[in-house]
Every structure is written in C-alpha cells, then in structure tokens.
XYZ file of C-alpha atoms in Angstrom:
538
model
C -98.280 56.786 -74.659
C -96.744 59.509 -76.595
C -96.651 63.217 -77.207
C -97.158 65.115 -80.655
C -96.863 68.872 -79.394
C -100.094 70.341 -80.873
C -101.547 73.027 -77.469
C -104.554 74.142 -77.621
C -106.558 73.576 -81.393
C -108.087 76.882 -82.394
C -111.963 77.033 -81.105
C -114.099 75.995 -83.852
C -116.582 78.711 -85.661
C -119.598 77.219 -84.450
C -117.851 76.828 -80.981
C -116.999 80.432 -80.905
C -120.903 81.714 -81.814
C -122.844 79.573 -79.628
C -120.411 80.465 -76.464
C -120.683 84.120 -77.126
C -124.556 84.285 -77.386
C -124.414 82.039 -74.404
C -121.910 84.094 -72.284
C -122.530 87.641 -73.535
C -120.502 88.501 -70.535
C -118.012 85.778 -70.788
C -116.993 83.419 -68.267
C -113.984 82.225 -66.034
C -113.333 79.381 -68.461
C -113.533 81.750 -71.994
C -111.387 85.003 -69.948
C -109.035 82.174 -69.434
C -108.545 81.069 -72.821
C -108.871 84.672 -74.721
C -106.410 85.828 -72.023
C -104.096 83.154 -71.337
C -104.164 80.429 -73.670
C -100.894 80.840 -74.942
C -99.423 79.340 -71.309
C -100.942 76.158 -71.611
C -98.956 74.280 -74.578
C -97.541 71.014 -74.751
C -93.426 71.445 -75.462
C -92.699 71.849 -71.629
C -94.128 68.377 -70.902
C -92.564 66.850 -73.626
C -89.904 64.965 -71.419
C -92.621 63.206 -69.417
C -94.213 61.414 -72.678
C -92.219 58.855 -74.640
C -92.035 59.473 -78.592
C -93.153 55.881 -79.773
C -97.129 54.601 -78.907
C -100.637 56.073 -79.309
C -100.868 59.314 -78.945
C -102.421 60.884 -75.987
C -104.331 63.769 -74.783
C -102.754 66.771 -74.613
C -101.275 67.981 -72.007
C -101.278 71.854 -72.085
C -105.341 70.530 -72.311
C -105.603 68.596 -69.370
C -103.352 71.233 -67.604
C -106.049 73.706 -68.270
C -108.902 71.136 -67.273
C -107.292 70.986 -63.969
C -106.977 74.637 -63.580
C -110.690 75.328 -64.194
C -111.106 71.854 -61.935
C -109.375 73.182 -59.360
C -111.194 76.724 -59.531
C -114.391 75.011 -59.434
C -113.451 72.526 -56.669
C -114.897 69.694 -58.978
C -114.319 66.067 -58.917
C -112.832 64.149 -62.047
C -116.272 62.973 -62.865
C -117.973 66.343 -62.889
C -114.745 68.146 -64.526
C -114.711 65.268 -67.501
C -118.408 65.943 -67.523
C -118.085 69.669 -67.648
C -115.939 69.204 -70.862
C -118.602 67.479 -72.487
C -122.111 69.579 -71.538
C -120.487 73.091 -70.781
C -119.836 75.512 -73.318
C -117.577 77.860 -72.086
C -115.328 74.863 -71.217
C -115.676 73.784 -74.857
C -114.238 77.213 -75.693
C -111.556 76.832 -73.580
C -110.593 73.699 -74.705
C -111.096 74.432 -78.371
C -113.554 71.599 -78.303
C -116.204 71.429 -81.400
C -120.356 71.177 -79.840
C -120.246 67.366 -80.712
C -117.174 66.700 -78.795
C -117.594 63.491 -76.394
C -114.895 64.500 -74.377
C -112.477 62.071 -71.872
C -112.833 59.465 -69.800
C -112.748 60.850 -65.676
C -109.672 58.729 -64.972
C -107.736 60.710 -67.668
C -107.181 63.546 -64.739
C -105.302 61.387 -61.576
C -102.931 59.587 -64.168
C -101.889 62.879 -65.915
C -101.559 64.430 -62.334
C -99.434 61.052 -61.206
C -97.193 61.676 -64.135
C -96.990 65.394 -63.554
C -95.503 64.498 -59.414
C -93.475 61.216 -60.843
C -91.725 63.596 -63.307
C -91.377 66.712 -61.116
C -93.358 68.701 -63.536
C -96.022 70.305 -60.681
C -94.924 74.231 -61.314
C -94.652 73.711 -64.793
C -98.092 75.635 -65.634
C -97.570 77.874 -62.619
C -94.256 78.860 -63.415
C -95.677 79.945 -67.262
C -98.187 81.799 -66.069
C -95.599 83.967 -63.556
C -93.650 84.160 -66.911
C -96.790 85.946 -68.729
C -97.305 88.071 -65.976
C -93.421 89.183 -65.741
C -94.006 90.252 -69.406
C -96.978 91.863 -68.940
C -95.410 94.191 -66.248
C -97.865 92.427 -63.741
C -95.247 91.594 -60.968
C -91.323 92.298 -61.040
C -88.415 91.717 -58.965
C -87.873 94.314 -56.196
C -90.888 94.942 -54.830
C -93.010 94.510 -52.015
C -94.529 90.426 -51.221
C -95.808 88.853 -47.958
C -96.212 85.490 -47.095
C -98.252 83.489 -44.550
C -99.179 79.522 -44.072
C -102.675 77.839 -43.694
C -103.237 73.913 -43.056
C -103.826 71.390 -45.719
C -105.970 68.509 -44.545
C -104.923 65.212 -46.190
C -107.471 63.173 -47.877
C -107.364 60.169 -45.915
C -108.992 58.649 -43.134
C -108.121 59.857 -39.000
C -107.086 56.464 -37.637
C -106.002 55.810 -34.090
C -102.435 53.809 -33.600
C -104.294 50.615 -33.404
C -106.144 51.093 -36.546
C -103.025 52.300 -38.339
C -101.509 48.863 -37.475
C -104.439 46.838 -38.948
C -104.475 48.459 -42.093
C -101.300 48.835 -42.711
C -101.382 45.160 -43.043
C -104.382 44.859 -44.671
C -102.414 47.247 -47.137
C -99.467 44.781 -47.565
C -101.775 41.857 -47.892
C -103.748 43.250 -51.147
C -100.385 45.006 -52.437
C -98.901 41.180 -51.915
C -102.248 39.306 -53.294
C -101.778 41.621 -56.263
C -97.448 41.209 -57.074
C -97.452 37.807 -55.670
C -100.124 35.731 -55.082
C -98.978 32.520 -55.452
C -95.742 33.456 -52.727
C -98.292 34.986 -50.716
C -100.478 31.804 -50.995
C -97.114 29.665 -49.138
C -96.020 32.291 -46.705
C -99.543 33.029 -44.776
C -102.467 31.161 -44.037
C -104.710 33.252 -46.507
C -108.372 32.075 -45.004
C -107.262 33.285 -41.852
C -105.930 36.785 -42.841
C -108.555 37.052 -45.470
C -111.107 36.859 -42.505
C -109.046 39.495 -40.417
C -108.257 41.871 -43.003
C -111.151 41.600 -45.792
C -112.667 45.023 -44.496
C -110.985 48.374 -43.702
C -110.037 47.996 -40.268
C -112.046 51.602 -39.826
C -115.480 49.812 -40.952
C -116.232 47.779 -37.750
C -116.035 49.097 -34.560
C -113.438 48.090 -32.140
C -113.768 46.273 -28.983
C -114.832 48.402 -25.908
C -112.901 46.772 -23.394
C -109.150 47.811 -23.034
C -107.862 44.257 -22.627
C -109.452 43.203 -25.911
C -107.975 46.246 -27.612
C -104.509 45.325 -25.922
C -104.816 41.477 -27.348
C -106.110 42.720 -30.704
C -103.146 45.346 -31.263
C -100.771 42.265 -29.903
C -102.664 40.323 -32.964
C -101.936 42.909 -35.266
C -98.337 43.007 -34.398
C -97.473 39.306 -34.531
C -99.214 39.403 -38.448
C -97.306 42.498 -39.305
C -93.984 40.936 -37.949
C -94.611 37.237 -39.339
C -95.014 39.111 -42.922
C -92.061 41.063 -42.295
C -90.210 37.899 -41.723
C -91.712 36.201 -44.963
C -91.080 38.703 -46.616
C -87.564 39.628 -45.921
C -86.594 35.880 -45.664
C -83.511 34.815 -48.163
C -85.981 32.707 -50.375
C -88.598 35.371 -51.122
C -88.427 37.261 -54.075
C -85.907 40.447 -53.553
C -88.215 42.658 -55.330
C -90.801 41.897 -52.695
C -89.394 44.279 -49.762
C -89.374 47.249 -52.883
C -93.361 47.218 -52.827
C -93.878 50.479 -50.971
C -96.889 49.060 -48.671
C -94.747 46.365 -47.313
C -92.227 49.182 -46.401
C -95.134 51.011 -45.137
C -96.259 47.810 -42.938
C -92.370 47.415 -41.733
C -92.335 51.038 -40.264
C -95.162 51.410 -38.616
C -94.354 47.652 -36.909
C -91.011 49.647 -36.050
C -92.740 53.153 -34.347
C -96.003 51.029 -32.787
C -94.405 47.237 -31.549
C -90.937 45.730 -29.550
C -90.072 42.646 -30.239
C -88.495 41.101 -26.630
C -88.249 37.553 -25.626
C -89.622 36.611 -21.861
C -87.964 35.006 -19.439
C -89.107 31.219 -20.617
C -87.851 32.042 -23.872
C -91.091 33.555 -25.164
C -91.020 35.783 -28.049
C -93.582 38.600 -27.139
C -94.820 41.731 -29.592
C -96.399 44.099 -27.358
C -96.944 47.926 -28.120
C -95.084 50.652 -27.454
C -95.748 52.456 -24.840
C -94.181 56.296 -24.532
C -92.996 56.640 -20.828
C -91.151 53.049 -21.318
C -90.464 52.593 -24.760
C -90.615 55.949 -25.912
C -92.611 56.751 -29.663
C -91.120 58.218 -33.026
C -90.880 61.991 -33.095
C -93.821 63.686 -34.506
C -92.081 64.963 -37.752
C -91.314 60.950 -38.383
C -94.152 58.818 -37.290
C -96.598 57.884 -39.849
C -100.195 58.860 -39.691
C -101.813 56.645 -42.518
C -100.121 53.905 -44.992
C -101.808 55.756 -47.857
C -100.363 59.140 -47.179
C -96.736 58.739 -46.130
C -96.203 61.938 -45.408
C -98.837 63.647 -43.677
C -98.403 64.362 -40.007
C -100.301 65.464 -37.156
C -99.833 68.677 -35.757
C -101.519 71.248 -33.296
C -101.275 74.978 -33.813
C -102.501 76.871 -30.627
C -105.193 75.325 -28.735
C -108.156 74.966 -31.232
C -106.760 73.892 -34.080
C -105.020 70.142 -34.739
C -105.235 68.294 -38.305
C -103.407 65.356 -40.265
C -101.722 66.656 -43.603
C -99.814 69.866 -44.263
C -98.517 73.166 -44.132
C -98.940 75.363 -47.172
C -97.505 79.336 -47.669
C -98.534 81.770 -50.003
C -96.234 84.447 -51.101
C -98.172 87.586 -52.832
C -97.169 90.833 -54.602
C -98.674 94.254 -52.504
C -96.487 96.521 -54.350
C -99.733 98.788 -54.944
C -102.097 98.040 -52.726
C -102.708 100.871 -50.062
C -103.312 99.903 -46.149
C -106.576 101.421 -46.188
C -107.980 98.902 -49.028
C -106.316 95.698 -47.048
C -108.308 96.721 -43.974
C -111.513 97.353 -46.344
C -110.098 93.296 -47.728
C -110.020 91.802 -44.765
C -113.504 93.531 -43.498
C -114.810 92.486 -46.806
C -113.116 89.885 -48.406
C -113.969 90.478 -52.064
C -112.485 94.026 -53.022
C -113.199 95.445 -56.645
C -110.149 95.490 -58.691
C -110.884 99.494 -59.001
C -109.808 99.641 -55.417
C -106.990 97.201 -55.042
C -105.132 98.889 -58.173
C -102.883 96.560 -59.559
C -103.857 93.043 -58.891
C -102.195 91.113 -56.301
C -100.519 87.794 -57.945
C -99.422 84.627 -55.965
C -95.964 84.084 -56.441
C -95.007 80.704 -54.784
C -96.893 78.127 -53.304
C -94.890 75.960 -50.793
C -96.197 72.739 -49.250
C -94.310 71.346 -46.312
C -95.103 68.564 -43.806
C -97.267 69.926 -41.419
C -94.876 69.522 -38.468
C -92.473 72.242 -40.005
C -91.967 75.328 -38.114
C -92.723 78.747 -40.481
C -89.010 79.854 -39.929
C -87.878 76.416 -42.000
C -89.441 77.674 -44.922
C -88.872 80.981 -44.886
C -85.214 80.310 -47.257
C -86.420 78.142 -49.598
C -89.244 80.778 -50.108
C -86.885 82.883 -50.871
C -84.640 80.915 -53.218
C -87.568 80.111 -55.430
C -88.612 83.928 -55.692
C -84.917 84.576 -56.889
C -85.033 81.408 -59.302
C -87.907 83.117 -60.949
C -85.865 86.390 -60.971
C -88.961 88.071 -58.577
C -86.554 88.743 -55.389
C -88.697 90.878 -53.239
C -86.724 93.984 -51.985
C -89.158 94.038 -48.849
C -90.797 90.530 -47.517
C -93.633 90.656 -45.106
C -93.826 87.797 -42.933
C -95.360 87.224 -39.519
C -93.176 86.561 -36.543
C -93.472 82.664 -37.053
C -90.514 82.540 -40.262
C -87.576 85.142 -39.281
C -84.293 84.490 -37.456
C -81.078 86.819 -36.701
C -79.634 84.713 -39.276
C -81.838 84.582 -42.152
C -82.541 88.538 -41.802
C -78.945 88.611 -42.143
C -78.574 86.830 -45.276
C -81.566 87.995 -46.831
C -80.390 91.789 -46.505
C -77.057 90.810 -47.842
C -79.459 89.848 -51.014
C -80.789 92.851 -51.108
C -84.159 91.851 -49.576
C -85.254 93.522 -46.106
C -87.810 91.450 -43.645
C -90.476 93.421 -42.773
C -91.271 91.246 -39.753
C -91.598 91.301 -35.915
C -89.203 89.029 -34.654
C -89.417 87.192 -31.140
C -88.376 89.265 -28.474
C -86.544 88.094 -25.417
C -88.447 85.029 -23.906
C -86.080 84.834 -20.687
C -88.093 84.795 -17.350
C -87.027 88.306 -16.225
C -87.937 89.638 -19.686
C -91.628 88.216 -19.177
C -92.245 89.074 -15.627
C -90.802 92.977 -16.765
C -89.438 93.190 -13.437
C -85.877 91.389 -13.686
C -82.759 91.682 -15.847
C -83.198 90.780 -18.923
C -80.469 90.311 -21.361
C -80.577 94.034 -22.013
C -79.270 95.025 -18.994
C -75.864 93.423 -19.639
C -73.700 95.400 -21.429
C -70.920 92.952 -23.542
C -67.910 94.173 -24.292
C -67.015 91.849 -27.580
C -63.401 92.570 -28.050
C -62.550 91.270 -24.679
C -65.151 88.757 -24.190
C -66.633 89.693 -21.060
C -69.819 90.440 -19.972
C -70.787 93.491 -16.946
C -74.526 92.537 -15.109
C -76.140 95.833 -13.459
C -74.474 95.735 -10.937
C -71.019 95.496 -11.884
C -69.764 91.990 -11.658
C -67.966 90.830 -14.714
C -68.652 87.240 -16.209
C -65.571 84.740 -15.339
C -66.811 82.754 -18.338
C -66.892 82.786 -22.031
C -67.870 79.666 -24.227
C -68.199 79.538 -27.492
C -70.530 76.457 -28.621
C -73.041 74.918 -30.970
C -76.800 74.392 -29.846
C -79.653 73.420 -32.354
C -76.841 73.435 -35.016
C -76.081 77.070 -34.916
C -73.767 78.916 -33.331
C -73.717 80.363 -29.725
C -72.181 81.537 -26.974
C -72.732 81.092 -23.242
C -71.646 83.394 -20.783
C -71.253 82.590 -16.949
C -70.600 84.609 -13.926
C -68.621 83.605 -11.044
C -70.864 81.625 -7.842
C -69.569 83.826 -5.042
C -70.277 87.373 -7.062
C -73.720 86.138 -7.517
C -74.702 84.449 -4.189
C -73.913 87.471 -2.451
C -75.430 89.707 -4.761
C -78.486 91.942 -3.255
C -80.711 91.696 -6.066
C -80.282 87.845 -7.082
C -83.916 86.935 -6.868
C -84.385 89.803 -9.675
C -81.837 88.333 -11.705
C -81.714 84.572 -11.428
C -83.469 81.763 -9.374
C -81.232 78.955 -11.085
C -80.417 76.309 -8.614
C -76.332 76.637 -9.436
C -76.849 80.047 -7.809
C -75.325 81.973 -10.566
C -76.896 83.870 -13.804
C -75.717 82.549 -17.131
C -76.142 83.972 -20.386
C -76.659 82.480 -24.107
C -75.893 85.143 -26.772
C -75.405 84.560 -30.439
C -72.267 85.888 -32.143
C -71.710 89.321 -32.333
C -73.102 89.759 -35.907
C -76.492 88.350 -35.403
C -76.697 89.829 -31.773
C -76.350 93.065 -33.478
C -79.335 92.485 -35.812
C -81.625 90.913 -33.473
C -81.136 93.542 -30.946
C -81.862 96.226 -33.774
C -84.598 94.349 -35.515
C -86.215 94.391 -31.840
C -85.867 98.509 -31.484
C -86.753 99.165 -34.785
C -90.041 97.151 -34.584
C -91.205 99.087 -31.516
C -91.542 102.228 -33.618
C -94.755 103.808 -34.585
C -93.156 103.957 -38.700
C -92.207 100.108 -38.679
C -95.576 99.134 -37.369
C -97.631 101.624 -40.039
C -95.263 99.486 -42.472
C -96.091 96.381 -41.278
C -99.949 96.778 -42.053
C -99.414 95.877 -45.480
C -99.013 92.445 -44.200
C -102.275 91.849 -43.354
C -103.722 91.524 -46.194
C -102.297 88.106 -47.473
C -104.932 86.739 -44.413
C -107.651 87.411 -46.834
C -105.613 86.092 -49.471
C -106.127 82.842 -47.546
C -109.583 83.094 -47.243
C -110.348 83.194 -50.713
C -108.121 80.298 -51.375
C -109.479 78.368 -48.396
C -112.849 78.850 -49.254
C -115.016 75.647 -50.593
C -112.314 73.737 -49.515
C -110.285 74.127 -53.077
C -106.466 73.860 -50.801
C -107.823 72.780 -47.622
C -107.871 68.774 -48.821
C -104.880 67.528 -50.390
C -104.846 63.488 -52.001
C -102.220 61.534 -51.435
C -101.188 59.990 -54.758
C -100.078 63.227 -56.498
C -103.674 64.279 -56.369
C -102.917 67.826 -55.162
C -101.287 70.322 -57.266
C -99.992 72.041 -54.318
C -97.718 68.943 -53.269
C -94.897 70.456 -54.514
C-alpha cells in the first residue's frame, strides 16, 4: 500500500447544499470539518506508507473517521456505515451523495499501523498545535491532572483458564505458521479435542480435585509445546511467534517443574505461600492483552486493563463555575469562559502508582512547549523530589502532599518527626526531651536517597515518656529523614497546605473530576482493545 498526500478533497457542491438544508444548525461532524479540517492531512503519516503499490485511503480521512468514531462510541461497522448513509459525515469527509464508502476492516488495520509506527499523537498533537495558534492554551498557565481506569477488552479469566487458553492460543498461532511441524510435534486429535473451544465456553469442573488434575493437564501440554518448540530441530523462527512466548510465560508465573523422589517429572501449580507468584505489575492477565493488569483502588473498585490521566488547561475558569461543573456536569461555554482543552493523555499499566507518572506528564507538556507554571494534582502523583525539580522548571505543584504516616503522627498523641529538631551541619538529631541521636546513616531505600537516624538504647529505655515515642522492640526510636534539600520542601509543602489561601487555590482542581465524567461517559475511554485498538494506548 502506498501514500499520495492528497487530505481532505474539497466537499462537493451538491454535498455542501443537501448537508446545510439538512443541518441548518450544523453538526459535530460539519463544526469539525469547517473548523478544523486543516489538522487532518496526510504528510505527517507519510513515513508509515511505502511509495510503490496501490494507493490507499487516506489517512488524514480515516484519522478523522476515528475521531467522529470515537466521539460517537461506534463500532467499525456502524462508523463505515455512517460514512455511507450520514450526511454530515459526508461533509466531513468531502464525500460526494453517491459515495459507497469503505469496507469496516479499513479502521483496526489503519489503527494497527498507527501503534506499529508510533504515530498515536500524531492527530492529537496537530490539533494542540491549532489551538497554540489560536491563543486557545499557552505555556505558563494553570493545568490539573487526574487518572480514571481503562477496562481492557478482553475476557476476566481465572489462573486456570489463563493456562488453557494460552495454549489453545499457541496451538492456532502454530496450526496457522506451521502446520505441518505442528502435525509431528503433538498429537493434533487429542489437542484439537482439548482446545477446539475457548476454554471460557464450558464450564469447569466443580470439584477441586478435578480442577487440580485439569490445571496439572494444562501444564504438562503447555510444557511439552514449550519443549517442541524450543527443541534444536524446530524451526528458530518458531519461539518469535508472540503466542508461544505468551504460552512460555504464563507456564513460568502458574507451573514448577520438579522431579519426585522415583524420578518422576511432576508439573503442579504454583502455589503463593510455597512457591510464591509473579508480582502484580508482571503477571499476565490474558494472552491477548499482554499488558493489562489487575489492580484494586480502595475497596470497591478492582478491574483488568489500565490507568489513564488527563491533563487540562483552567487558566480561566473561576471556582464558582467548577463547583456549578461538577453539580452539573454540562456547563455552557458562556460560563466556563475560555474552554478548557485536554493537553495530554497518558496510559499506563494499571498497576502504576499516580506519582510514576507525574514526570513524564510533565516532560510531554514541555515537549509541546505548554509547561504549566502551576500543576494541580491530587495527593496520589507528588514527591519531595519531583516538587523539587519541577519548581526548578519553573512549574509549582499545587498539590497536598502526604503528611507524616508514622504511628505517633496518626494517633496525634506521640512524637512525631516534628518534634525532633536536626541540626544538619553536625548531623545529629535532639528528641523532646533532650537526648541526642548516637547515629547517623546515610543510605539508599526504594532507590532514593535517605537517611536514618538512631538514638542510643540506654537514653531511650530509661526515658519517661517512651511509650509516647516508640514501642519498637530494639527499645530505641529511630528516624528516616530524606536529605536536607527535600526535607526542607516536604516540611514546607506540608505548612503551606494547611493554610486557608492554599486550600481556596486548590479548588480549581476539582474540576478535571467532571472532566472525567464526560470522557467516561458511554464508555468512549473506559474499554480499551488490545491490538492497537485504543487510541489512548499511547
């Protein structure tokens, strides 16, 4: 397939009359070409098209098919339909009445070749570009940010499941790439029978022994494949087909392999206490999506897929109209001012903390030249650090960051850390009642930088108020500060967020939660596909 860089064709005359007297109003689809058809042309694709073969659609086009798609949370059949029997999309599309249109499966292709060639921002990244130059958003001022869930589009399946199909997913990869090796290595009648449906279609036994001998099943077939596969007279190109990789892994996080004591080999499953299981942010959920994850957030909420933030501009957007947005969700323009825009969308693996994002956030914004000079974020994405190096970058995080989590700080009736007072230059610590700390050790823990302070054994066992200050079983208090630098910010971050002015400020935050509603609603980011389907997969 290859590219002649044509964007969108003019709309046609007739085009032009019959959507008008249809849409005396207009529509989403004609605003969006009269407004903004210049962003969706052809030239920034160019390098994922080849130059020699039949020419195919364009793709500034399909770009805008898939925005108005995506608006509409339609399928590929209804959007390919809608460019065929709706006017307004004709319009858009510069499409004359008789137009046929494209076939459905048009849309996942051009979105797999959009992911394979990193090209997923491409139409997002124009459109922040038009809006720059139309003095819409600009570097400096105020954005906030906040996350939502993405559910994967895949089926929930239990460890056992996962096994069986992610067999059954080697098997047809295999039957397809290599039938006739597949045909020698496995007896196909009998792993046809096992593995013709998706293991999710039948039920499973009841009993836990049968479920025990049936995982055990699964295992043995996933590790005799492995061993056809990976044996020095199979094809080398064999172990590259990504659902016989998928197969090996999960035989890795779900089986051991051990031999009994008569020589036996046996494949039994893993269990956690014994054999211990793959960390969350590793273990695979589904051999279709490799890279969703399970996760929980609080006590109500716990979904296979992703994490997604939003970053906003508020620059103009007064506290009393977020409270009226989040009361009412849809807010006249009139009322909002300037229109908030969405400035980056991030997708992580679900498992990712908030404060793991909040830098590469904030690298993107300053790609784009739109470095906020105030970021509102909730208490989930700061750190001493990254408010440190985001001030010296000239942005300031308006957020509340985690205050002392100690066990005297929570019960409000010990000493906390704030009623030490450390003298830095000579390295020593005073506690309230004026013992000084007889240790002073710089170290690393979670791969930053720390520093633990002890007191001496004999000050604090004979110390009056010990049960209000420590209840360790070494019998003395120790202390874990971070350098003097970020101890600084932290502990002025905390006093300055206790003001009445900070937490007026911080209102403006709020209002990016109704920005997620209104993208969460109808389920348009809620569901992403695995195979480049989502345009948020970034």
């Amino acid at each position: 397939m290859s590219l002649r860089p044509m964007g969108l064709p003019p709309v046609p005359e007739q085009t032009v009359r019959v959507a008008r007297a249809a849409f005396p109003q207009g529509s989403l689809a004609i605003r969006v070409r009269d407004r903004l058809g210049e962003v969706f042309t052809d030239e920034p694709f160019a390098e994922a098209f080849g130059v020699r073969g039949a020419p195919g659609l364009s793709p500034g086009m399909l770009s805008l098919v898939t925005v108005l798609q995506f608006a509409a949370n339609l399928t590929d059949r209804q959007a390919a339909a809608m460019a065929i029997r709706a006017i307004d999309w004709k319009y858009a599309l510069g499409l004359e009445l008789t137009d046929t249109g494209f076939d459905h499966s048009v849309l996942p292709r051009f979105r797999a070749r959009l992911v394979g060639n990193g090209m997923e921002r491409v139409v997002f990244d124009r459109l922040l570009e038009y809006c720059v130059d139309a003095g819409l958003v600009a570097a400096g001022g105020k954005q906030r940010t906040d996350s939502t869930h993405v559910v994967s589009a895949v089926r929930d399946l239990n460890r056992l499941e996962l096994a069986g199909e992610s067999v059954r997913a080697a098997l047809e990869a295999l039957s397809v790439a290599a039938p006739d090796w597949l045909a020698r290595a496995v007896d196909v009648p009998e792993f046809a029978h096992r593995y013709g449906p998706r293991v999710d279609s039948w039920k499973l036994p009841g009993s836990k022994v049968k479920r025990d001998q049936l995982s055990q099943v699964y295992g043995q077939d996933a590790l005799r494949l492995c061993r056809a596969v990976w044996s020095p007279d199979a094809p080398a190109w064999l172990r590259e087909i990504g659902a016989v990789d998928i197969m090996r892994q999960v035989l890795v996080q779900t089986y051991t392999v051990r031999t009994s004591s008569r020589g036996k080999e046996v494949v039994s499953k893993r269990e956690a206490d014994e054999d211990g299981v793959p960390p969350g942010h590793l273990r695979l959920a589904s051999p279709y999506d490799t890279d969703a994850r399970w996760s929980a957030k609080g006590d109500d909420l716990f979904w296979l897929g992703y994490k997604v933030h939003l970053t906003e501009s508020c620059d103009n957007t007064p506290p009393e109209a977020e409270a009226e947005a989040e009361a009412e969700v849809e807010v006249e323009a009139e009322v909002r001012g300037r229109p908030n825009l969405i400035t980056d969308v991030t997708t992580t693996l679900s498992t990712v903390p908030d404060v793991k994002a909040t830098a590469p956030i904030q690298q993107q914004l300053a790609d784009r030249g739109l470095p906020p000079a105030e970021h509102y974020l909730d208490s989930g994405y700061p750190s001493a650090e990254l408010i440190e190096t985001a001030r010296s970058r000239g942005t300031v995080m308006v957020t509340p960051v985690l205050l002392d989590r100690s066990a005297q700080a929570k019960s409000h009736a010990g000493y906390d850390k704030s009623a030490f007072r450390i003298d830095w230059k000579a390295r020593r610590v005073r506690c309230p009642q004026g013992n000084t700390s007889t240790g002073w050790h710089p170290v690393r823990q979670r791969e930053r930088d720390a520093i633990v302070v002890e007191f001496a054994k004999t000050d604090c066992q004979a110390c009056p108020v010990r049960p209000e200050c420590t209840s360790a079983r070494r019998g003395n208090r120790m202390l874990t500060l971070y350098p003097e630098h970020l101890h600084t910010v932290l502990a002025a971050a905390r006093a300055e967020q206790k003001t009445k002015t900070w937490k007026d400020k911080y209102a403006l935050r709020a209002g990016v939660e109704g920005t997620i509603n209104r993208a969460t609603r109808g389920r348009t980011i809620r569901v992403n596909t695995p195979s480049g389907g989502s345009m948020l997969k970034v």
